[in-house]
JSON list of C-alpha atoms in Angstrom, two decimals:
[
{"chain": "A", "resi": 6, "resn": "MET", "atom": "CA", "xyz": [78.33, 122.81, 119.27]},
{"chain": "A", "resi": 7, "resn": "THR", "atom": "CA", "xyz": [75.53, 120.75, 120.99]},
{"chain": "A", "resi": 8, "resn": "GLU", "atom": "CA", "xyz": [77.51, 117.86, 122.38]},
{"chain": "A", "resi": 9, "resn": "PHE", "atom": "CA", "xyz": [80.65, 117.33, 124.48]},
{"chain": "A", "resi": 10, "resn": "THR", "atom": "CA", "xyz": [83.16, 115.50, 122.24]},
{"chain": "A", "resi": 11, "resn": "HIS", "atom": "CA", "xyz": [85.18, 114.21, 125.24]},
{"chain": "A", "resi": 12, "resn": "LEU", "atom": "CA", "xyz": [82.15, 112.23, 126.65]},
{"chain": "A", "resi": 13, "resn": "ASP", "atom": "CA", "xyz": [80.76, 108.97, 125.49]},
{"chain": "A", "resi": 14, "resn": "LYS", "atom": "CA", "xyz": [77.06, 108.09, 125.42]},
{"chain": "A", "resi": 15, "resn": "GLU", "atom": "CA", "xyz": [77.14, 107.16, 129.07]},
{"chain": "A", "resi": 16, "resn": "GLY", "atom": "CA", "xyz": [78.92, 110.35, 130.10]},
{"chain": "A", "resi": 17, "resn": "ARG", "atom": "CA", "xyz": [82.25, 108.83, 130.62]},
{"chain": "A", "resi": 18, "resn": "VAL", "atom": "CA", "xyz": [85.39, 110.81, 129.70]},
{"chain": "A", "resi": 19, "resn": "ARG", "atom": "CA", "xyz": [87.23, 109.65, 126.53]},
{"chain": "A", "resi": 20, "resn": "MET", "atom": "CA", "xyz": [89.94, 110.84, 124.21]},
{"chain": "A", "resi": 21, "resn": "VAL", "atom": "CA", "xyz": [88.32, 111.86, 120.81]},
{"chain": "A", "resi": 22, "resn": "ASP", "atom": "CA", "xyz": [89.16, 109.44, 118.01]},
{"chain": "A", "resi": 23, "resn": "VAL", "atom": "CA", "xyz": [90.90, 111.48, 115.18]},
{"chain": "A", "resi": 24, "resn": "GLY", "atom": "CA", "xyz": [91.89, 108.41, 113.25]},
{"chain": "A", "resi": 25, "resn": "GLU", "atom": "CA", "xyz": [89.59, 109.12, 110.32]},
{"chain": "A", "resi": 26, "resn": "LYS", "atom": "CA", "xyz": [90.39, 112.82, 110.11]},
{"chain": "A", "resi": 27, "resn": "ALA", "atom": "CA", "xyz": [92.37, 114.19, 107.20]},
{"chain": "A", "resi": 28, "resn": "GLU", "atom": "CA", "xyz": [95.90, 115.41, 107.80]},
{"chain": "A", "resi": 29, "resn": "THR", "atom": "CA", "xyz": [96.21, 119.11, 107.13]},
{"chain": "A", "resi": 30, "resn": "LYS", "atom": "CA", "xyz": [98.66, 121.86, 107.94]},
{"chain": "A", "resi": 31, "resn": "ARG", "atom": "CA", "xyz": [97.49, 123.35, 111.23]},
{"chain": "A", "resi": 32, "resn": "VAL", "atom": "CA", "xyz": [98.70, 126.50, 112.89]},
{"chain": "A", "resi": 33, "resn": "ALA", "atom": "CA", "xyz": [97.70, 128.26, 116.11]},
{"chain": "A", "resi": 34, "resn": "VAL", "atom": "CA", "xyz": [98.82, 131.62, 117.44]},
{"chain": "A", "resi": 35, "resn": "VAL", "atom": "CA", "xyz": [98.18, 132.56, 121.09]},
{"chain": "A", "resi": 36, "resn": "VAL", "atom": "CA", "xyz": [98.97, 135.76, 122.89]},
{"chain": "A", "resi": 37, "resn": "GLY", "atom": "CA", "xyz": [99.10, 136.70, 126.60]},
{"chain": "A", "resi": 38, "resn": "ARG", "atom": "CA", "xyz": [100.70, 139.27, 128.87]},
{"chain": "A", "resi": 39, "resn": "ILE", "atom": "CA", "xyz": [102.44, 139.57, 132.22]},
{"chain": "A", "resi": 40, "resn": "SER", "atom": "CA", "xyz": [102.12, 142.96, 133.90]},
{"chain": "A", "resi": 41, "resn": "MET", "atom": "CA", "xyz": [104.72, 144.13, 136.39]},
{"chain": "A", "resi": 42, "resn": "GLU", "atom": "CA", "xyz": [106.33, 147.09, 138.03]},
{"chain": "A", "resi": 43, "resn": "ALA", "atom": "CA", "xyz": [108.38, 149.34, 135.71]},
{"chain": "A", "resi": 44, "resn": "ALA", "atom": "CA", "xyz": [111.59, 148.48, 137.67]},
{"chain": "A", "resi": 45, "resn": "THR", "atom": "CA", "xyz": [111.05, 144.77, 137.01]},
{"chain": "A", "resi": 46, "resn": "LEU", "atom": "CA", "xyz": [110.53, 145.34, 133.35]},
{"chain": "A", "resi": 47, "resn": "ASP", "atom": "CA", "xyz": [113.67, 147.55, 133.20]},
{"chain": "A", "resi": 48, "resn": "ARG", "atom": "CA", "xyz": [115.64, 144.69, 134.88]},
{"chain": "A", "resi": 49, "resn": "ILE", "atom": "CA", "xyz": [114.37, 142.19, 132.32]},
{"chain": "A", "resi": 50, "resn": "MET", "atom": "CA", "xyz": [115.06, 144.47, 129.32]},
{"chain": "A", "resi": 51, "resn": "ASP", "atom": "CA", "xyz": [118.52, 145.31, 130.67]},
{"chain": "A", "resi": 52, "resn": "GLU", "atom": "CA", "xyz": [119.26, 141.60, 131.42]},
{"chain": "A", "resi": 53, "resn": "LYS", "atom": "CA", "xyz": [119.95, 142.50, 135.07]},
{"chain": "A", "resi": 54, "resn": "VAL", "atom": "CA", "xyz": [117.99, 139.68, 136.68]},
{"chain": "A", "resi": 55, "resn": "LYS", "atom": "CA", "xyz": [120.12, 137.65, 139.03]},
{"chain": "A", "resi": 56, "resn": "LYS", "atom": "CA", "xyz": [118.71, 134.32, 137.90]},
{"chain": "A", "resi": 57, "resn": "GLY", "atom": "CA", "xyz": [119.82, 135.00, 134.24]},
{"chain": "A", "resi": 58, "resn": "ASN", "atom": "CA", "xyz": [118.33, 135.86, 130.87]},
{"chain": "A", "resi": 59, "resn": "VAL", "atom": "CA", "xyz": [114.61, 135.89, 131.67]},
{"chain": "A", "resi": 60, "resn": "LEU", "atom": "CA", "xyz": [113.24, 135.92, 128.07]},
{"chain": "A", "resi": 61, "resn": "GLU", "atom": "CA", "xyz": [115.49, 133.19, 126.73]},
{"chain": "A", "resi": 62, "resn": "ALA", "atom": "CA", "xyz": [114.65, 131.01, 129.68]},
{"chain": "A", "resi": 63, "resn": "ALA", "atom": "CA", "xyz": [110.89, 131.67, 129.12]},
{"chain": "A", "resi": 64, "resn": "ARG", "atom": "CA", "xyz": [111.22, 131.05, 125.40]},
{"chain": "A", "resi": 65, "resn": "ILE", "atom": "CA", "xyz": [112.87, 127.60, 126.00]},
{"chain": "A", "resi": 66, "resn": "ALA", "atom": "CA", "xyz": [110.24, 126.86, 128.66]},
{"chain": "A", "resi": 67, "resn": "GLY", "atom": "CA", "xyz": [107.38, 127.79, 126.32]},
{"chain": "A", "resi": 68, "resn": "VAL", "atom": "CA", "xyz": [108.64, 125.64, 123.47]},
{"chain": "A", "resi": 69, "resn": "MET", "atom": "CA", "xyz": [109.22, 122.68, 125.83]},
{"chain": "A", "resi": 70, "resn": "ALA", "atom": "CA", "xyz": [105.77, 123.09, 127.24]},
{"chain": "A", "resi": 71, "resn": "ALA", "atom": "CA", "xyz": [104.15, 123.01, 123.81]},
{"chain": "A", "resi": 72, "resn": "LYS", "atom": "CA", "xyz": [105.92, 119.69, 123.19]},
{"chain": "A", "resi": 73, "resn": "LYS", "atom": "CA", "xyz": [104.66, 118.33, 126.61]},
{"chain": "A", "resi": 74, "resn": "THR", "atom": "CA", "xyz": [101.08, 119.54, 126.49]},
{"chain": "A", "resi": 75, "resn": "SER", "atom": "CA", "xyz": [99.65, 116.08, 126.21]},
{"chain": "A", "resi": 76, "resn": "ASP", "atom": "CA", "xyz": [101.41, 115.15, 129.51]},
{"chain": "A", "resi": 77, "resn": "LEU", "atom": "CA", "xyz": [99.71, 118.08, 131.25]},
{"chain": "A", "resi": 78, "resn": "ILE", "atom": "CA", "xyz": [96.22, 118.43, 129.76]},
{"chain": "A", "resi": 79, "resn": "PRO", "atom": "CA", "xyz": [93.91, 115.35, 129.97]},
{"chain": "A", "resi": 80, "resn": "MET", "atom": "CA", "xyz": [92.50, 114.07, 126.69]},
{"chain": "A", "resi": 81, "resn": "CYS", "atom": "CA", "xyz": [95.07, 116.02, 124.48]},
{"chain": "A", "resi": 82, "resn": "HIS", "atom": "CA", "xyz": [96.62, 113.93, 121.84]},
{"chain": "A", "resi": 83, "resn": "PRO", "atom": "CA", "xyz": [100.36, 113.62, 121.79]},
{"chain": "A", "resi": 84, "resn": "LEU", "atom": "CA", "xyz": [101.41, 115.52, 118.68]},
{"chain": "A", "resi": 85, "resn": "ASN", "atom": "CA", "xyz": [104.39, 115.59, 116.42]},
{"chain": "A", "resi": 86, "resn": "ILE", "atom": "CA", "xyz": [104.83, 119.31, 116.45]},
{"chain": "A", "resi": 87, "resn": "THR", "atom": "CA", "xyz": [106.94, 120.58, 113.45]},
{"chain": "A", "resi": 88, "resn": "HIS", "atom": "CA", "xyz": [107.40, 124.16, 114.61]},
{"chain": "A", "resi": 89, "resn": "ALA", "atom": "CA", "xyz": [107.09, 126.19, 117.81]},
{"chain": "A", "resi": 90, "resn": "ARG", "atom": "CA", "xyz": [108.11, 129.76, 118.40]},
{"chain": "A", "resi": 91, "resn": "VAL", "atom": "CA", "xyz": [107.71, 132.06, 121.40]},
{"chain": "A", "resi": 92, "resn": "ASP", "atom": "CA", "xyz": [108.33, 135.71, 121.08]},
{"chain": "A", "resi": 93, "resn": "PHE", "atom": "CA", "xyz": [108.14, 138.71, 123.43]},
{"chain": "A", "resi": 94, "resn": "SER", "atom": "CA", "xyz": [107.44, 142.46, 123.14]},
{"chain": "A", "resi": 95, "resn": "PHE", "atom": "CA", "xyz": [107.57, 145.15, 125.67]},
{"chain": "A", "resi": 96, "resn": "ASP", "atom": "CA", "xyz": [104.83, 147.64, 126.62]},
{"chain": "A", "resi": 97, "resn": "THR", "atom": "CA", "xyz": [106.70, 150.15, 128.75]},
{"chain": "A", "resi": 98, "resn": "SER", "atom": "CA", "xyz": [103.62, 152.29, 129.35]},
{"chain": "A", "resi": 99, "resn": "ALA", "atom": "CA", "xyz": [101.69, 149.39, 130.93]},
{"chain": "A", "resi": 100, "resn": "PRO", "atom": "CA", "xyz": [104.40, 148.10, 132.03]},
{"chain": "A", "resi": 101, "resn": "ALA", "atom": "CA", "xyz": [104.10, 144.58, 130.70]},
{"chain": "A", "resi": 102, "resn": "ILE", "atom": "CA", "xyz": [105.54, 141.87, 128.49]},
{"chain": "A", "resi": 103, "resn": "MET", "atom": "CA", "xyz": [103.38, 140.60, 125.66]},
{"chain": "A", "resi": 104, "resn": "ILE", "atom": "CA", "xyz": [103.97, 136.93, 124.81]},
{"chain": "A", "resi": 105, "resn": "GLU", "atom": "CA", "xyz": [103.06, 135.35, 121.51]},
{"chain": "A", "resi": 106, "resn": "ALA", "atom": "CA", "xyz": [103.45, 131.68, 120.66]},
{"chain": "A", "resi": 107, "resn": "GLU", "atom": "CA", "xyz": [102.91, 129.96, 117.23]},
{"chain": "A", "resi": 108, "resn": "VAL", "atom": "CA", "xyz": [102.74, 126.18, 116.98]},
{"chain": "A", "resi": 109, "resn": "SER", "atom": "CA", "xyz": [102.28, 124.14, 113.87]},
{"chain": "A", "resi": 110, "resn": "LEU", "atom": "CA", "xyz": [102.22, 120.71, 112.41]},
{"chain": "A", "resi": 111, "resn": "VAL", "atom": "CA", "xyz": [100.72, 118.54, 109.62]},
{"chain": "A", "resi": 112, "resn": "GLY", "atom": "CA", "xyz": [98.32, 116.35, 111.38]},
{"chain": "A", "resi": 113, "resn": "LYS", "atom": "CA", "xyz": [94.80, 115.27, 112.35]},
{"chain": "A", "resi": 114, "resn": "THR", "atom": "CA", "xyz": [94.09, 117.54, 115.20]},
{"chain": "A", "resi": 115, "resn": "GLY", "atom": "CA", "xyz": [94.84, 121.13, 116.00]},
{"chain": "A", "resi": 116, "resn": "VAL", "atom": "CA", "xyz": [97.60, 122.78, 118.10]},
{"chain": "A", "resi": 117, "resn": "GLU", "atom": "CA", "xyz": [95.60, 125.41, 120.03]},
{"chain": "A", "resi": 118, "resn": "MET", "atom": "CA", "xyz": [96.23, 123.75, 123.38]},
{"chain": "A", "resi": 119, "resn": "GLU", "atom": "CA", "xyz": [99.95, 123.50, 122.62]},
{"chain": "A", "resi": 120, "resn": "ALA", "atom": "CA", "xyz": [100.12, 127.28, 121.83]},
{"chain": "A", "resi": 121, "resn": "LEU", "atom": "CA", "xyz": [98.10, 128.17, 124.89]},
{"chain": "A", "resi": 122, "resn": "THR", "atom": "CA", "xyz": [100.35, 126.04, 127.10]},
{"chain": "A", "resi": 123, "resn": "ALA", "atom": "CA", "xyz": [103.44, 127.63, 125.56]},
{"chain": "A", "resi": 124, "resn": "VAL", "atom": "CA", "xyz": [102.21, 131.10, 126.50]},
{"chain": "A", "resi": 125, "resn": "SER", "atom": "CA", "xyz": [101.13, 130.09, 129.91]},
{"chain": "A", "resi": 126, "resn": "VAL", "atom": "CA", "xyz": [104.43, 128.42, 130.81]},
{"chain": "A", "resi": 127, "resn": "ALA", "atom": "CA", "xyz": [106.54, 131.29, 129.31]},
{"chain": "A", "resi": 128, "resn": "ALA", "atom": "CA", "xyz": [104.55, 133.70, 131.52]},
{"chain": "A", "resi": 129, "resn": "LEU", "atom": "CA", "xyz": [104.99, 131.42, 134.62]},
{"chain": "A", "resi": 130, "resn": "THR", "atom": "CA", "xyz": [108.71, 131.27, 133.94]},
{"chain": "A", "resi": 131, "resn": "ILE", "atom": "CA", "xyz": [108.99, 135.07, 133.75]},
{"chain": "A", "resi": 132, "resn": "TYR", "atom": "CA", "xyz": [107.07, 135.19, 137.09]},
{"chain": "A", "resi": 133, "resn": "ASP", "atom": "CA", "xyz": [109.36, 132.51, 138.72]},
{"chain": "A", "resi": 134, "resn": "MET", "atom": "CA", "xyz": [112.59, 134.32, 137.59]},
{"chain": "A", "resi": 135, "resn": "CYS", "atom": "CA", "xyz": [111.40, 137.72, 138.82]},
{"chain": "A", "resi": 136, "resn": "LYS", "atom": "CA", "xyz": [109.25, 136.98, 141.89]},
{"chain": "A", "resi": 137, "resn": "SER", "atom": "CA", "xyz": [111.96, 138.11, 144.28]},
{"chain": "A", "resi": 138, "resn": "TYR", "atom": "CA", "xyz": [111.72, 141.61, 142.78]},
{"chain": "A", "resi": 139, "resn": "ASP", "atom": "CA", "xyz": [107.95, 141.79, 142.16]},
{"chain": "A", "resi": 140, "resn": "ARG", "atom": "CA", "xyz": [105.38, 139.39, 143.70]},
{"chain": "A", "resi": 141, "resn": "ALA", "atom": "CA", "xyz": [102.49, 141.47, 142.34]},
{"chain": "A", "resi": 142, "resn": "MET", "atom": "CA", "xyz": [103.13, 140.51, 138.69]},
{"chain": "A", "resi": 143, "resn": "ARG", "atom": "CA", "xyz": [99.89, 139.52, 136.91]},
{"chain": "A", "resi": 144, "resn": "ILE", "atom": "CA", "xyz": [99.50, 136.95, 134.13]},
{"chain": "A", "resi": 145, "resn": "SER", "atom": "CA", "xyz": [96.39, 137.83, 132.05]},
{"chain": "A", "resi": 146, "resn": "ASP", "atom": "CA", "xyz": [94.75, 138.01, 128.65]},
{"chain": "A", "resi": 147, "resn": "ILE", "atom": "CA", "xyz": [95.87, 134.64, 127.29]},
{"chain": "A", "resi": 148, "resn": "TYR", "atom": "CA", "xyz": [93.78, 133.81, 124.20]},
{"chain": "A", "resi": 149, "resn": "LEU", "atom": "CA", "xyz": [93.69, 132.21, 120.79]},
{"chain": "A", "resi": 150, "resn": "LYS", "atom": "CA", "xyz": [94.55, 134.94, 118.29]},
{"chain": "A", "resi": 151, "resn": "SER", "atom": "CA", "xyz": [94.21, 132.78, 115.20]},
{"chain": "A", "resi": 152, "resn": "LYS", "atom": "CA", "xyz": [94.18, 129.20, 113.98]},
{"chain": "A", "resi": 153, "resn": "SER", "atom": "CA", "xyz": [94.06, 127.56, 110.60]},
{"chain": "A", "resi": 154, "resn": "GLY", "atom": "CA", "xyz": [93.65, 124.15, 109.17]},
{"chain": "A", "resi": 155, "resn": "GLY", "atom": "CA", "xyz": [91.27, 121.29, 109.80]},
{"chain": "A", "resi": 156, "resn": "LYS", "atom": "CA", "xyz": [87.60, 120.87, 109.22]},
{"chain": "A", "resi": 157, "resn": "SER", "atom": "CA", "xyz": [86.63, 124.06, 110.98]},
{"chain": "A", "resi": 158, "resn": "GLY", "atom": "CA", "xyz": [89.00, 126.14, 108.86]},
{"chain": "A", "resi": 159, "resn": "THR", "atom": "CA", "xyz": [90.41, 129.57, 109.77]},
{"chain": "A", "resi": 160, "resn": "TYR", "atom": "CA", "xyz": [89.63, 131.48, 112.96]},
{"chain": "A", "resi": 161, "resn": "THR", "atom": "CA", "xyz": [90.78, 134.96, 113.79]},
{"chain": "A", "resi": 162, "resn": "ALA", "atom": "CA", "xyz": [89.91, 136.69, 117.10]},
{"chain": "A", "resi": 163, "resn": "THR", "atom": "CA", "xyz": [88.12, 139.94, 116.75]}
]
């Protein structure tokens, strides 16, 4: 890509006009991780965190964040998301929680930012709910795993 699509000819920031683009089914999958002490992971897995069910709170926060992405990221279009899911898996050897979000819609622009936001806010929610046990938790490795739809077609991270 040789030009910045969010800048006009004079270098002023603008929202990209997607009005002429075709509506297609668009799906984005993003993954990330939050590393922590083994005892913290045990508390989460055993639902022994005093603030409540960490993963369900993080799941709700992630879905809500996907829906509110245009309020958080300048130049993102408000989208009519038709599906959002946030799932978790445990890596007890790390120890860490892997987070995966999938967001989809039928529309004129992609949902990568919404899926990235979902994973980020889910991780932040885990941190917030567990920080009294483990302030050294690390959020990392958030990236686009795959996307489909639109003019640029399918992408899968290698």
